[in-house]
Amino acid sequence: MGPKGLQRAGKDILWGRVGKPEEVASMIGFLTSAVSRYITGQVLAVDGGLTVKMRA
């Protein structure tokens, strides 16, 4: 994609940019920690609001 492709893709995302690897890693860290032990059967979209914008 390159930098220009990522910038164009970011325009379709509510946050206005493509996510960073550490932002996805933070969710993975949360889900694998004891803090999330009571969460079951959920789908968590780590997409900066892309799916919300697509539904609007």
PDB file of C-alpha atoms in Angstrom:
ATOM      1  CA  MET A   1       0.000   0.000   0.000  1.00  0.00           C
ATOM      2  CA  GLY A   2       2.748   2.391   0.878  1.00  0.00           C
ATOM      3  CA  PRO A   3       2.351   5.638   2.819  1.00  0.00           C
ATOM      4  CA  LYS A   4       0.009   7.237   0.282  1.00  0.00           C
ATOM      5  CA  GLY A   5      -2.206   4.142   0.150  1.00  0.00           C
ATOM      6  CA  LEU A   6      -2.449   4.057   3.938  1.00  0.00           C
ATOM      7  CA  GLN A   7      -3.366   7.735   3.984  1.00  0.00           C
ATOM      8  CA  ARG A   8      -6.150   7.148   1.440  1.00  0.00           C
ATOM      9  CA  ALA A   9      -7.427   4.129   3.389  1.00  0.00           C
ATOM     10  CA  GLY A  10      -7.446   6.214   6.573  1.00  0.00           C
ATOM     11  CA  LYS A  11      -9.994   8.580   5.070  1.00  0.00           C
ATOM     12  CA  ASP A  12     -12.599   5.795   5.282  1.00  0.00           C
ATOM     13  CA  ILE A  13     -11.980   5.295   9.013  1.00  0.00           C
ATOM     14  CA  LEU A  14     -13.813   7.337  11.636  1.00  0.00           C
ATOM     15  CA  TRP A  15     -10.536   8.232  13.391  1.00  0.00           C
ATOM     16  CA  GLY A  16      -9.155   9.392  10.041  1.00  0.00           C
ATOM     17  CA  ARG A  17      -6.127   7.108  10.036  1.00  0.00           C
ATOM     18  CA  VAL A  18      -5.067   3.483   9.835  1.00  0.00           C
ATOM     19  CA  GLY A  19      -4.442   1.802  13.180  1.00  0.00           C
ATOM     20  CA  LYS A  20      -1.001   1.171  14.591  1.00  0.00           C
ATOM     21  CA  PRO A  21       0.231  -2.330  15.476  1.00  0.00           C
ATOM     22  CA  GLU A  22       0.559  -1.356  19.143  1.00  0.00           C
ATOM     23  CA  GLU A  23      -3.139  -0.403  19.230  1.00  0.00           C
ATOM     24  CA  VAL A  24      -4.106  -3.916  18.172  1.00  0.00           C
ATOM     25  CA  ALA A  25      -1.492  -5.369  20.529  1.00  0.00           C
ATOM     26  CA  SER A  26      -3.049  -3.431  23.419  1.00  0.00           C
ATOM     27  CA  MET A  27      -6.386  -5.172  22.820  1.00  0.00           C
ATOM     28  CA  ILE A  28      -4.682  -8.544  22.620  1.00  0.00           C
ATOM     29  CA  GLY A  29      -2.876  -7.792  25.876  1.00  0.00           C
ATOM     30  CA  PHE A  30      -6.151  -6.836  27.530  1.00  0.00           C
ATOM     31  CA  LEU A  31      -7.967  -9.944  26.317  1.00  0.00           C
ATOM     32  CA  THR A  32      -5.182 -12.240  27.493  1.00  0.00           C
ATOM     33  CA  SER A  33      -4.977 -10.610  30.926  1.00  0.00           C
ATOM     34  CA  ALA A  34      -6.870 -11.449  34.103  1.00  0.00           C
ATOM     35  CA  VAL A  35      -8.740  -8.144  33.792  1.00  0.00           C
ATOM     36  CA  SER A  36     -10.864  -9.587  30.979  1.00  0.00           C
ATOM     37  CA  ARG A  37     -11.539 -12.954  32.631  1.00  0.00           C
ATOM     38  CA  TYR A  38     -15.326 -12.370  32.836  1.00  0.00           C
ATOM     39  CA  ILE A  39     -15.754 -11.409  29.166  1.00  0.00           C
ATOM     40  CA  THR A  40     -17.332 -14.167  27.063  1.00  0.00           C
ATOM     41  CA  GLY A  41     -18.808 -14.446  23.590  1.00  0.00           C
ATOM     42  CA  GLN A  42     -18.023 -10.959  22.334  1.00  0.00           C
ATOM     43  CA  VAL A  43     -16.776  -9.622  19.032  1.00  0.00           C
ATOM     44  CA  LEU A  44     -14.564  -6.593  19.542  1.00  0.00           C
ATOM     45  CA  ALA A  45     -13.727  -4.623  16.415  1.00  0.00           C
ATOM     46  CA  VAL A  46     -10.357  -2.911  16.675  1.00  0.00           C
ATOM     47  CA  ASP A  47     -10.857  -0.815  13.564  1.00  0.00           C
ATOM     48  CA  GLY A  48     -10.924   2.832  14.619  1.00  0.00           C
ATOM     49  CA  GLY A  49     -14.632   3.077  13.880  1.00  0.00           C
ATOM     50  CA  LEU A  50     -14.554   1.736  10.312  1.00  0.00           C
ATOM     51  CA  THR A  51     -17.491  -0.610  10.876  1.00  0.00           C
ATOM     52  CA  VAL A  52     -19.538   2.144  12.524  1.00  0.00           C
ATOM     53  CA  LYS A  53     -18.924   4.488   9.604  1.00  0.00           C
ATOM     54  CA  MET A  54     -19.827   1.780   7.097  1.00  0.00           C
ATOM     55  CA  ARG A  55     -23.250   1.302   8.741  1.00  0.00           C
ATOM     56  CA  ALA A  56     -24.080   5.012   8.774  1.00  0.00           C
TER      57      ALA A  56
END
